[in-house]
Coordinates of C-alpha atoms in Angstrom, one line a residue:
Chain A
X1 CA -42.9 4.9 0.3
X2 CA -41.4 7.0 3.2
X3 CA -39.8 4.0 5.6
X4 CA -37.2 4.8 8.2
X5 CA -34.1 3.8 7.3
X6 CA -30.8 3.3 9.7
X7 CA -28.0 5.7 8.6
X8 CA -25.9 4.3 6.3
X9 CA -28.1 1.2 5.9
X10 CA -28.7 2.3 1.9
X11 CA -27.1 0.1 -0.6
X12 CA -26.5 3.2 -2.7
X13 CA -23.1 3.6 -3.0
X14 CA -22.5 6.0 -5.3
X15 CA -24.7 8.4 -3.6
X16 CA -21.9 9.0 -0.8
X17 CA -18.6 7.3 -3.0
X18 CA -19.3 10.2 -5.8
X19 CA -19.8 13.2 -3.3
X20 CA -18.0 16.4 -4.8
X21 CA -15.9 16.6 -1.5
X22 CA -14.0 13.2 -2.2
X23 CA -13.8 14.1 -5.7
X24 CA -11.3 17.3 -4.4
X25 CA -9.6 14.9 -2.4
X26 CA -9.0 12.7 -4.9
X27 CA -7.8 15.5 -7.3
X28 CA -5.7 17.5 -4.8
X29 CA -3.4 13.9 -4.6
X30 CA -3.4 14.0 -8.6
X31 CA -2.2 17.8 -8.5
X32 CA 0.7 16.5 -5.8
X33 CA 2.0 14.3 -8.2
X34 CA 2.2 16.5 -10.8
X35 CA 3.8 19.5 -9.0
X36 CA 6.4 16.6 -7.7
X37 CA 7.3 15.8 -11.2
X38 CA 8.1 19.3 -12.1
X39 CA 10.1 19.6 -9.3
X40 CA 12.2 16.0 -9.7
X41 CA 12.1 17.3 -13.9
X42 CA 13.8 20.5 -12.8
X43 CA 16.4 18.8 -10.5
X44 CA 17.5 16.6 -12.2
X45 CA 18.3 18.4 -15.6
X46 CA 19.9 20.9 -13.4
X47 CA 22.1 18.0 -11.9
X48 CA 22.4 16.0 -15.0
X49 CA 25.3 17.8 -17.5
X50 CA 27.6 17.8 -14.8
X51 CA 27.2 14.0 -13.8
X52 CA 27.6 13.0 -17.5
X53 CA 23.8 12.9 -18.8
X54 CA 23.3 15.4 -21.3
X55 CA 19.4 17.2 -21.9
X56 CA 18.5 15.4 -24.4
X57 CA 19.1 11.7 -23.0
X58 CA 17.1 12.9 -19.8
X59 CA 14.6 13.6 -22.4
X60 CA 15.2 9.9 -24.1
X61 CA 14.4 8.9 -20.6
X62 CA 11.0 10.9 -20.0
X63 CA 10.3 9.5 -23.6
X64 CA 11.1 6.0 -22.8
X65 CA 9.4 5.9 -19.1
X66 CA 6.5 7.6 -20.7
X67 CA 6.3 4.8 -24.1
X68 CA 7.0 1.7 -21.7
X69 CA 4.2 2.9 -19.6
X70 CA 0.9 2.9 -21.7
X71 CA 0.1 -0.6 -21.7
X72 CA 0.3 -1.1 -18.0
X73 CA -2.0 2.3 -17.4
X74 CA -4.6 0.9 -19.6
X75 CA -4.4 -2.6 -18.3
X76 CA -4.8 -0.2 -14.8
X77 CA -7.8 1.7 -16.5
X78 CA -9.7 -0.9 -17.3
X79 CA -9.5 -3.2 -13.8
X80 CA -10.2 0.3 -12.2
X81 CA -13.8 0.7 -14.6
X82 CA -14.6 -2.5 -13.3
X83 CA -14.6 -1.2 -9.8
X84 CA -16.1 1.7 -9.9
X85 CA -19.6 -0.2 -9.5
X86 CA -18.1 -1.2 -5.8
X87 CA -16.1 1.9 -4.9
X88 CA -17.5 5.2 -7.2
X89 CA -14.9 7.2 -8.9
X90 CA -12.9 9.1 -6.3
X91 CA -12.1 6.5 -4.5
X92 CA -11.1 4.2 -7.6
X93 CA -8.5 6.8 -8.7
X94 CA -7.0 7.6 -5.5
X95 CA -6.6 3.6 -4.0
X96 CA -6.6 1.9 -7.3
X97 CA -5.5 4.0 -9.7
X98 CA -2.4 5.5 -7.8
X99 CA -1.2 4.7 -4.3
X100 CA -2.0 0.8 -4.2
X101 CA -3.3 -1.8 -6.8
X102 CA -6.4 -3.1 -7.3
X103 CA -5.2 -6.6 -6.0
X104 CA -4.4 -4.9 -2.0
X105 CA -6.9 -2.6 -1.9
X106 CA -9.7 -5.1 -2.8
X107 CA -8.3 -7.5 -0.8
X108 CA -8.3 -4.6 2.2
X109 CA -11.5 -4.2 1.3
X110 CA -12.8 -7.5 1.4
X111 CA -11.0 -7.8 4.9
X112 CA -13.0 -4.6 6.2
X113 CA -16.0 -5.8 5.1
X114 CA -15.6 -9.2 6.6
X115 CA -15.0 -7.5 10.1
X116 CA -18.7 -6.0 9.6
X117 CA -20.2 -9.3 9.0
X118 CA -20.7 -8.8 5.3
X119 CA -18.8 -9.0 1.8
X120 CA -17.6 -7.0 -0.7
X121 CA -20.5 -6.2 -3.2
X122 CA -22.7 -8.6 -1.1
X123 CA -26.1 -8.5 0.3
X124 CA -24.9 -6.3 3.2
X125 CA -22.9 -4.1 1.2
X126 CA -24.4 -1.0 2.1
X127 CA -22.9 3.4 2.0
X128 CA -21.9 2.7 6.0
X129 CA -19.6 -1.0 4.6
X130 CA -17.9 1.3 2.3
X131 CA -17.0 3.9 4.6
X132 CA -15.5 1.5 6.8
X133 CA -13.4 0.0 3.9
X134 CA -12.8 3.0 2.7
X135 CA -11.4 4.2 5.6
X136 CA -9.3 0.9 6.6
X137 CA -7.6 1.1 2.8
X138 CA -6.6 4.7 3.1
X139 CA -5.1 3.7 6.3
X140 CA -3.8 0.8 5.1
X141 CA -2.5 2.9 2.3
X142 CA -1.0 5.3 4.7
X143 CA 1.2 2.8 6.3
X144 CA 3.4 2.5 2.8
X145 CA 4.0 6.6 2.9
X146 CA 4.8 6.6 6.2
X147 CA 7.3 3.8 6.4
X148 CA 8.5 5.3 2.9
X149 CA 8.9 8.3 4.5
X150 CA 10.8 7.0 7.3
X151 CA 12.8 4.4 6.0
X152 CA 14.6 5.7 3.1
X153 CA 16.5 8.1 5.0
X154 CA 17.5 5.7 6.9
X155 CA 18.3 3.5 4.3
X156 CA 20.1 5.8 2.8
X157 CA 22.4 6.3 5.5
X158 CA 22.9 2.7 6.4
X159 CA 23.2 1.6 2.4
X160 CA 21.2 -0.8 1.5
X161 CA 22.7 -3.3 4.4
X162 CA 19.7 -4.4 6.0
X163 CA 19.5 -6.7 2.7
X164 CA 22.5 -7.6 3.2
X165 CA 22.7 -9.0 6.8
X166 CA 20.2 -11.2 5.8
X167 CA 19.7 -11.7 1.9
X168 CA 18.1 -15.7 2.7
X169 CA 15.4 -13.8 5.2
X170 CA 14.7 -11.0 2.6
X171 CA 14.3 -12.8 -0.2
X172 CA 12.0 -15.4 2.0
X173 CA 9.6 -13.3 3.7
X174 CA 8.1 -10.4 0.9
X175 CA 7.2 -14.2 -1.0
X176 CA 5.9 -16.1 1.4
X177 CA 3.5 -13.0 3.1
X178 CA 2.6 -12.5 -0.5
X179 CA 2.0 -15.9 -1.6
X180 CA 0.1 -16.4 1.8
X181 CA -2.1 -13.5 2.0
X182 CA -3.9 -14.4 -1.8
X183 CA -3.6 -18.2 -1.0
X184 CA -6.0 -17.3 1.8
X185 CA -8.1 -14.6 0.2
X186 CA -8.2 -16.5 -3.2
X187 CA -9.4 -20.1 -1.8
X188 CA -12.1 -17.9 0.8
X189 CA -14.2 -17.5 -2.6
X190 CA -14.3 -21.0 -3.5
X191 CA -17.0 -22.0 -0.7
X192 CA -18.9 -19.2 -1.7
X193 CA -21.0 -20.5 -4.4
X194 CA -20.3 -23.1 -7.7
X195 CA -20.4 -19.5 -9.2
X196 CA -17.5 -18.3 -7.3
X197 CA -15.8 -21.2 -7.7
X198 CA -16.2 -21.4 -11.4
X199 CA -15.1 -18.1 -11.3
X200 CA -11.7 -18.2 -9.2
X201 CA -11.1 -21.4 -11.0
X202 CA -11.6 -19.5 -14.8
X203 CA -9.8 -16.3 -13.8
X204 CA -6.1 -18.9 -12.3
X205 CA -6.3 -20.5 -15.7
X206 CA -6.4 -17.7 -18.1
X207 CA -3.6 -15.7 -16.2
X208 CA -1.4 -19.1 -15.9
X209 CA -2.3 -19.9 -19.9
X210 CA -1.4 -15.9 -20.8
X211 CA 1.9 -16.0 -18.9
X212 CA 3.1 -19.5 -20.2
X213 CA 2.3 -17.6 -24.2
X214 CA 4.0 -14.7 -22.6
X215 CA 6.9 -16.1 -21.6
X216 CA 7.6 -19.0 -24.4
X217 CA 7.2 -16.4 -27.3
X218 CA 8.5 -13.7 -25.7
X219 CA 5.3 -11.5 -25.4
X220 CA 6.3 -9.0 -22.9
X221 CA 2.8 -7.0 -23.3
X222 CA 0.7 -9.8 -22.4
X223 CA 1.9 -9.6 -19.2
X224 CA 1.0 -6.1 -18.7
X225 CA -2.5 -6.9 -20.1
X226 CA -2.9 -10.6 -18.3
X227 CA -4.8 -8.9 -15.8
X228 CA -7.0 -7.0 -17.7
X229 CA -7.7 -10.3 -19.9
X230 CA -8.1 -12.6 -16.9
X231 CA -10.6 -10.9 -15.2
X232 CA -12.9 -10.1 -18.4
X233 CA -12.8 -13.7 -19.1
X234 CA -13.5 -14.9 -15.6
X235 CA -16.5 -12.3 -15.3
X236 CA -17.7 -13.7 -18.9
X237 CA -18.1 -17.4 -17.6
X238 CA -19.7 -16.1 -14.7
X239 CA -22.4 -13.9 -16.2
X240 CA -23.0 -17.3 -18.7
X241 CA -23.4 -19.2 -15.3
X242 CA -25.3 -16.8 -13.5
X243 CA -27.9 -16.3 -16.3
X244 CA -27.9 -20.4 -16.9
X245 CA -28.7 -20.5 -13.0
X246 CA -31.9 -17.8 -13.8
X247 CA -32.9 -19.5 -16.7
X248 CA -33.1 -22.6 -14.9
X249 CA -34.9 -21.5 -11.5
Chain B
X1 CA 37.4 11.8 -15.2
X2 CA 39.6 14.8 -14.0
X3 CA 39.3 15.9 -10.2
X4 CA 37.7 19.4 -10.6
X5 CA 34.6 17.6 -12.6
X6 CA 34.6 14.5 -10.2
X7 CA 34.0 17.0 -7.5
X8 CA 31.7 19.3 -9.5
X9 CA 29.5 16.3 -10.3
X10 CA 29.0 15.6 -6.2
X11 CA 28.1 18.5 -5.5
X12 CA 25.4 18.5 -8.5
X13 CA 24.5 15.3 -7.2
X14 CA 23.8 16.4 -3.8
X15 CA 22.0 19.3 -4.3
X16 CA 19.7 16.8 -6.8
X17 CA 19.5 14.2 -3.9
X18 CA 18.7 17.5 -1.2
X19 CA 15.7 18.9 -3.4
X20 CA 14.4 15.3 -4.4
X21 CA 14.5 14.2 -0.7
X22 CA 13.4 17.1 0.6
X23 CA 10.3 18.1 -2.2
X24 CA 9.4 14.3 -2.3
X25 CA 8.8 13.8 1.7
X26 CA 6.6 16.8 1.7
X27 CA 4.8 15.7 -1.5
X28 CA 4.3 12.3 0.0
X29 CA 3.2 13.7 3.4
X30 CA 0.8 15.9 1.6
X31 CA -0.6 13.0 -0.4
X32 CA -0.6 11.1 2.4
X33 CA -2.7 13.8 4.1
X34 CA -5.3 14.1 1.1
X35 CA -6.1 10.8 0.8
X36 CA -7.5 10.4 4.6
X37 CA -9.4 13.5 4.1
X38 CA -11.5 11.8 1.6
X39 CA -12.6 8.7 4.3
X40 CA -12.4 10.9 6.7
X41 CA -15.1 13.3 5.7
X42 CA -16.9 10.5 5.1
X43 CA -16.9 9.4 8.7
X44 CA -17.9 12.4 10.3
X45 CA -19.5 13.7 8.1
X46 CA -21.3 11.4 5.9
X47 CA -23.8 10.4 8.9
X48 CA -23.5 7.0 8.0
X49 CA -23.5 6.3 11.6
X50 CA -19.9 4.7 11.6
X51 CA -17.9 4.8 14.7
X52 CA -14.6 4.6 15.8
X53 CA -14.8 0.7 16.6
X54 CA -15.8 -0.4 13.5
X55 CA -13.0 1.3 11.6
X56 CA -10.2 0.0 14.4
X57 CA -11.8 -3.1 13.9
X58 CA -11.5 -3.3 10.1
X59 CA -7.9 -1.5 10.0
X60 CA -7.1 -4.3 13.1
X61 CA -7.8 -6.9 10.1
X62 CA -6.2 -5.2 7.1
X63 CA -3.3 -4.7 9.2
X64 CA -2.5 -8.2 10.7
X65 CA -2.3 -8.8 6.8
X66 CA -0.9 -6.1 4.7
X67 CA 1.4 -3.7 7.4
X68 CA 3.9 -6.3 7.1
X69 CA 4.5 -5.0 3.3
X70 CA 4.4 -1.7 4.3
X71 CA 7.5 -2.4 6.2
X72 CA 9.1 -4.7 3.8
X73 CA 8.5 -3.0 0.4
X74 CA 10.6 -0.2 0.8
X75 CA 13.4 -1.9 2.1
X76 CA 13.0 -4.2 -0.8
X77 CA 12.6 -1.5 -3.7
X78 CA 15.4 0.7 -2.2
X79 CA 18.5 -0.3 -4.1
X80 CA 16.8 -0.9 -7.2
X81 CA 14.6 3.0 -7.1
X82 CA 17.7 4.9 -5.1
X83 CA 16.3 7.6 -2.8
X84 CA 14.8 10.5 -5.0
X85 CA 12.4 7.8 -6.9
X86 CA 11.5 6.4 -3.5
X87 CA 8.9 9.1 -3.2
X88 CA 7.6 8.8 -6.3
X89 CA 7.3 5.4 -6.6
X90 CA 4.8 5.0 -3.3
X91 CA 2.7 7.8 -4.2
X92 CA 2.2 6.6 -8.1
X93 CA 1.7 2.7 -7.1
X94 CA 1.7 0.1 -9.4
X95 CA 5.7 0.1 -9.1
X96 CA 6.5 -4.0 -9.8
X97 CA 4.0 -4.1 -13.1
X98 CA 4.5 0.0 -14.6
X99 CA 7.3 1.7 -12.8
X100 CA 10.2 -0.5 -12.6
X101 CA 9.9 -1.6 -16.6
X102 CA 9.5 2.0 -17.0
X103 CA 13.0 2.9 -15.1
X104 CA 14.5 -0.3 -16.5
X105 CA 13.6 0.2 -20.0
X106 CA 14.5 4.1 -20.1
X107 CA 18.3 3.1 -18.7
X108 CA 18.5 0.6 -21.1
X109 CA 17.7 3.1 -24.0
X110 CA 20.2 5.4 -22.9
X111 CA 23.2 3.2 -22.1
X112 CA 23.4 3.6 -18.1
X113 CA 23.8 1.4 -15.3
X114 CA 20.8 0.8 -12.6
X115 CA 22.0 1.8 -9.1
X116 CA 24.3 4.2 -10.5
X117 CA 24.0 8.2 -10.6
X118 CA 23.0 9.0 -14.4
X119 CA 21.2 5.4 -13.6
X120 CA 19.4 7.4 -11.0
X121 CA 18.5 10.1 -13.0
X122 CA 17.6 7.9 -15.9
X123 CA 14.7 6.5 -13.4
X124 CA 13.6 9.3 -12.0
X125 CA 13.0 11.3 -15.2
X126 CA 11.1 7.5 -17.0
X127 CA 8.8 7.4 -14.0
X128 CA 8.0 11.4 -14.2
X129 CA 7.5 10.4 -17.6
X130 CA 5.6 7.1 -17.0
X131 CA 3.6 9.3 -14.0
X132 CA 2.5 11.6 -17.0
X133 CA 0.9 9.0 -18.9
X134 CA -0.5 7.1 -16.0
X135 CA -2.4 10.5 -14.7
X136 CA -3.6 11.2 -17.4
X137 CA -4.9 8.1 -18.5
X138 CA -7.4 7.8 -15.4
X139 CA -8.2 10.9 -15.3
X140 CA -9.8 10.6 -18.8
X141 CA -10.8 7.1 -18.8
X142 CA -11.9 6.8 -15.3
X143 CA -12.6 10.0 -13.8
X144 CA -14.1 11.7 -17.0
X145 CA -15.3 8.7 -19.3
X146 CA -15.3 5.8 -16.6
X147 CA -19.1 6.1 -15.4
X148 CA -20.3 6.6 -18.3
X149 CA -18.4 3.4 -20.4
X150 CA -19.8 1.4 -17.5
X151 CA -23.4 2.7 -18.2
X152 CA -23.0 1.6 -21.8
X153 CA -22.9 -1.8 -20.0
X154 CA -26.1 -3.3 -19.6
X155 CA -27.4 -3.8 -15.5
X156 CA -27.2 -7.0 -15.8
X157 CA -24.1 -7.5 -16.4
X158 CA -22.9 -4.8 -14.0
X159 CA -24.9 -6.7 -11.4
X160 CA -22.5 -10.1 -12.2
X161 CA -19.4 -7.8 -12.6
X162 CA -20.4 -6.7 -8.5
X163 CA -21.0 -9.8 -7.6
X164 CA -18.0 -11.9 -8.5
X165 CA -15.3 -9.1 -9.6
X166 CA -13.6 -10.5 -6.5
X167 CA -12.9 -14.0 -7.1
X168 CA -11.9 -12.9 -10.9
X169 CA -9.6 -10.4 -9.7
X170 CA -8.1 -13.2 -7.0
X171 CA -7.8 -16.6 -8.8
X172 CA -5.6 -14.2 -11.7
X173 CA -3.3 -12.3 -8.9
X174 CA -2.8 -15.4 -7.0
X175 CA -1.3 -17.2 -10.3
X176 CA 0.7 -13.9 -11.1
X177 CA 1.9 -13.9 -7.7
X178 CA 3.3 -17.5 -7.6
X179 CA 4.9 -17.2 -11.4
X180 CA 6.7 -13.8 -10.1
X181 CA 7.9 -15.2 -6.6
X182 CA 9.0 -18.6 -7.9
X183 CA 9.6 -20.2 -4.9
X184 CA 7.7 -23.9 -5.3
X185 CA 8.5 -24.6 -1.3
X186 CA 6.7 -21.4 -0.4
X187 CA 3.6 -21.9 -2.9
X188 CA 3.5 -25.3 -1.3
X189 CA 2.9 -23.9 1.8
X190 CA 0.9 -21.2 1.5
X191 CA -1.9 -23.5 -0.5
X192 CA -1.7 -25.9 2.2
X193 CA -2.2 -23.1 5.0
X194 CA -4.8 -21.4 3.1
X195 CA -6.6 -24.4 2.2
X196 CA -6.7 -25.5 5.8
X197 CA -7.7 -22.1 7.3
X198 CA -10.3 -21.9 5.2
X199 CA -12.3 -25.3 6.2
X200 CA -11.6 -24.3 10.0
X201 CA -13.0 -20.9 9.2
X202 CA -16.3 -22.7 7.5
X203 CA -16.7 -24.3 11.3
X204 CA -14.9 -21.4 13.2
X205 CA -16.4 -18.4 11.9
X206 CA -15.6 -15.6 14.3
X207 CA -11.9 -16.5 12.7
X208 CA -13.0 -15.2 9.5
X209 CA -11.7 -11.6 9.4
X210 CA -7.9 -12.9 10.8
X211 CA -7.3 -15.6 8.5
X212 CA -5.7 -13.5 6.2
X213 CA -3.3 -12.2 8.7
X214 CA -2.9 -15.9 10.4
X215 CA -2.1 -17.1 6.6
X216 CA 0.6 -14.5 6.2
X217 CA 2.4 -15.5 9.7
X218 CA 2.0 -19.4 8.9
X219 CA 3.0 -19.4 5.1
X220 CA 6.5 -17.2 6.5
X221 CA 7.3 -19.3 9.8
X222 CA 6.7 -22.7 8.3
X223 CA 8.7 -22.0 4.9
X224 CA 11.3 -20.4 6.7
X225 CA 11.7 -23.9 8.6
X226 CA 11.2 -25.6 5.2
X227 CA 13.3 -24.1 3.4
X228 CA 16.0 -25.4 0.8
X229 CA 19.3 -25.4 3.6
X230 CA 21.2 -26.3 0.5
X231 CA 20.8 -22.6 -0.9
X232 CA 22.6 -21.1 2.5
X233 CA 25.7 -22.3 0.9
X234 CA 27.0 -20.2 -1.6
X235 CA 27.9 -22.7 -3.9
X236 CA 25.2 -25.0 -4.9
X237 CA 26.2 -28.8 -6.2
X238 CA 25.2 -28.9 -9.7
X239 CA 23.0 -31.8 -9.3
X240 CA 20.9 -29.8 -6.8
X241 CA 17.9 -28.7 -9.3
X242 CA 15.5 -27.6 -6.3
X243 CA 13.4 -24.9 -9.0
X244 CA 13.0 -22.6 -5.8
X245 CA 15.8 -20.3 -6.1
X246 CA 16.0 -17.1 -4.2
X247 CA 14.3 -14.4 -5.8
X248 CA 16.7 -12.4 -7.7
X249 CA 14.8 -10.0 -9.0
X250 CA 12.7 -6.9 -7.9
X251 CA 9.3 -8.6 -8.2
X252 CA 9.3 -10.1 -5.2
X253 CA 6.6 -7.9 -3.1
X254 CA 4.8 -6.5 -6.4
X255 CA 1.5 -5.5 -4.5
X256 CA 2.0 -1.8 -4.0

C-alpha cells in the first residue's frame, strides 16, 4: 500500500542506524584507538629501561591488563547485543561499546527521547527519535573528550590540587550527581506499567543479591558479570509477565 | 640511584609524557571528531526531517544531567590514571568496571606503586593491553556476530527485550551505583528527591525531560547541607559509626 509517510516518521530503525556511512564512522574511532596503542606501546618501552621497568615486565603488564580485561568486555558484549534492537550496530559500538557505558548513554537516550514527547523503544520511537538521541549522546559524549582534553593539562600543571582544596566537596558531589541522576531515571519506570515495575524491581534485586555473594565470598568476577546477569533476569520475568498479560487478554 | 641515571630517567620520562600527551590529544580530538560524523550525517543527510531545535532541545536535557560528569570525572580519575592514560581511558570507556582493575591488577603483578613512574607505565601498557581485548571483542561479537545472535532470538522476545531493556538496565545500575558510592546520607536523599520528582512529574508533565537534571542539583545541594559535620574533623571519635564514609576509592563517578 503506497501511503505518504512524514520523514523520519518509520519505526524502522535499523534501516537508517545500519547505514554503511555510520558503520565507517564507527570503525575510523576503532582504527584511532588502535593506532594510539601502538604509539603509547612504543613510548613507553622506549622510556621504560631507563626508569627501572625492564621489556619484559612492560610485557607482564600488556599481559595482565589484557587477562583482567576479558570478563568485563564480555559482560560489555552482551549488554551491547541487547541494544542493538534500539540503536543498530554502529552506534552500539561507538556509544556503548567504547566512549560511554550502556548505563549514560541509555539514560541520554531516554532523556532525548523524552524531550520529543516519546520513550526509548516506545510507541513513538521512530528513525527521526533516534537521530535525535543519537545525536544528543554523541554530544553528550563529546563533552568527556573535550573537558579530557582540556583539563589534564591543566591538571597536570597544577598537581592534582583541585582535590585537594576541597577533598569533603570531591568526594560529595561525583556520588550524590550519580546517585541522583539513576534515583530519578530508575523510579520514572515504575509508573510506567506493573510490567515496568516488575521489571526495575527484579533487575535492583538480582544485582543487590549478586554483589552481597560477590562480596562475602570473595567473588571478584561476579561483579564484572552482575550486569550482564541482572539484566537477563529482569528481561526473563518480564517476557513471563508480558506473555501472562497476552494470555489473559 | 646514582645522579647520571636519576637524570637519564627524566629525561626518558619526559619524552614518554611529550609523545603520550601530545599523540593522545590528537587521537582523542580525532575520535572526538568521528563520532559526531556518524549523527551528524544522519541529520543532514538522513532526511529524517530533524532540525536544529529538536537536537538543542534533547542535548539541553542530557546536559542539565550528565555535563556535570563530564567536568568532574577527569578531575576525579586524574591522580589515579596520571596524564598519558588520561587519553586513553575517555576514548576506551568503561574505565571504573574494565580499566582501572586492568591498571590495578597489571601493577600489582609487577611489583610497582600506582601514581608512581614505572606505576605509570605499568597502566598505560595493561590498558593498551586491556584496549586490545576490548576491541576486539565487539568487533567480533557485536559488529560481526551481534545481529545475527540476536536473530537467533525469537521476535517475541526481542519485542520484550525493546520494550523494557530500560527499566532492567536501571533498577541493576542504580543498586551498583549505591553499593560503589557508599554514602547512606546521599542514597537517602537521592530516593527521596527522585521519588518526589517523579509524582510531581505524573501531574506536572512538561517537567518531565528536566527531572533528571533537577534530581542531580537537589540530591548534591541538599546532601551537602546533610552531611556527616563529624567527618570534617580529621579525627573521628571511635564511637561515631555513621557507615557513610567519604569515598576513598576511584569508584566514585564510574559512569564513563
Amino acid at each position: 500500500m503506497a501511503t505518504v509517510v512524514a520523514a523520519g516518521s518509520s519505526t524502522d530503525i535499523w534501516a537508517v542506524a545500519n547505514h554503511p556511512v555510520l558503520w565507517i564512522f564507527a570503525l575510523g574511532v576503532f582504527a584511532v584507538i588502535f593506532v594510539q596503542s601502538f604509539i603509547y606501546i612504543k613510548a613507553a618501552r622506549k622510556a621504560g629501561p631507563d626508569v627501572g621497568v625492564q621489556r619484559e615486565d612492560l610485557t607482564r603488564a600488556f599481559r595482565s591488563g589484557a587477562v583482567a580485561s576479558i570478563g568485563p568486555s564480555l559482560a560489555v558484549v552482551i549488554v551491547a547485543i541487547a541494544l542493538l534492537a534500539l540503536f543498530g550496530t554502529p552506534a552500539v559500538l561507538v556509544r556503548i561499546g567504547l566512549i560511554g557505558s550502556a548505563a549514560t548513554e541509555t539514560a541520554s537516550a531516554q532523556i532525548a527521547a523524552t524531550t520529543m514527547g516519546t520513550t526509548l523503544g516506545g510507541e513513538g520511537y521512530n528513525q527521526q527519535v533516534f537521530a535525535v538521541a543519537f545525536a544528543a549522546m554523541s554530544i553528550s559524549g563529546g563533552a568527556w573528550m573535550l573537558a579530557t582534553v582540556i583539563l589534564t593539562p591543566l591538571l597536570k600543571r597544577g598537581g592534582a590540587k583541585l582535590s585537594v582544596v576541597n577533598p569533603l566537596m570531591m568526594a560529595l558531589i561525583p556520588g550524590a550527581a550519580l546517585l541522583g541522576a539513576f534515583s530519578v531515571l530508575t523510579i520514572s519506570e515504575v509508573p510506567k506499567s506493573w510490567i515496568h515495575a516488575v521489571t526495575v524491581v527484579v533487575s535492583a534485586l538480582v544485582m543487590a543479591g549478586l554483589l552481597v555473594v560477590a562480596r562475602r565470598y570473595h567473588v571478584h568476577w561476579l561483579k564484572e558479570w552482575a550486569l550482564g546477569i541482572s539484566i537477563l533476569a529482569a528481561l526473563a520475568v518480564a517476557f513471563v509477565a508480558h506473555s501472562s498479560t497476552l494470555a489473559a487478554a | 640511584m646514582s645522579i647520571a641515571t636519576t637524570s637519564r630517567a627524566d629525561a626518558s620520562m619526559a619524552g614518554f609524557e611529550a609523545t603520550t600527551s601530545r599523540w593522545g590529544r590528537i587521537t582523542m580530538l580525532v575520535a572526538l571528531l568521528l563520532s559526531l560524523c556518524g549523527p551528524a550525517y544522519l541529520v543532514f543527510f538522513g532526511n529524517l526531517d530533524v532540525t536544529v531545535q529538536q537536537i538543542l532541545t534533547a542535548y539541553a536535557a542530557v546536559a542539565g544531567t550528565f555535563l556535570i560528569f563530564a567536568l568532574v570525572e577527569p578531575v576525579t580519575y586524574f591522580p589515579i590514571l596520571g596524564q598519558a592514560a588520561m587519553y586513553q581511558a575517555f576514548m576506551i570507556g568503561n574505565i571504573s568496571n574494565k580499566l582501572l582493575p586492568a591498571a590495578i591488577v597489571a601493577q600489582d603483578r609487577i611489583g610497582v606503586r600506582p601514581g608512581t613512574r614505572k606505576g605509570d607505565l605499568a597502566a598505560v601498557m595493561a590498558i593498551c593491553g586491556a584496549a586490545m581485548v576490548h576491541l576486539t571483542s565487539l568487533l567480533i561479537f557485536v559488529g560481526i556476530l551481534g545481529t545475527w545472535l540476536l536473530s537467533l532470538i525469537p521476535a517475541e522476545i526481542t519485542i520484550v527485550a525493546r520494550s523494557y531493556i530500560l527499566p532492567a538496565i536501571l533498577g541493576a545500575v542504580l543498586v551498583q551505583a549505591i553499593a560503589t558510592v557508599k554514602q547512606v546520607r546521599t542514597t537517602v536523599v537521592a530516593l527521596a528527591v527522585g521519588g518526589l520528582l517523579v509524582l510531581v512529574c505524573v501531574w506536572v508533565k512538561p517537567l518531565a525531560p528536566y527531572a533528571t537534571a533537577l534530581g542531580v542539583l537537589f540530591t548534591i545541594v541538599i546532601a551537602w547541607f546533610a552531611r556527616n559535620r563529624n567527618q570534617v574533623l580529621p579525627a573521628r571519635p571511635a564511637a561515631d559509626s555513621e557507615p557513610d564514609q567519604p569515598v576513598k576509592n576511584a569508584d566514585t563517578a564510574g559512569i564513563a
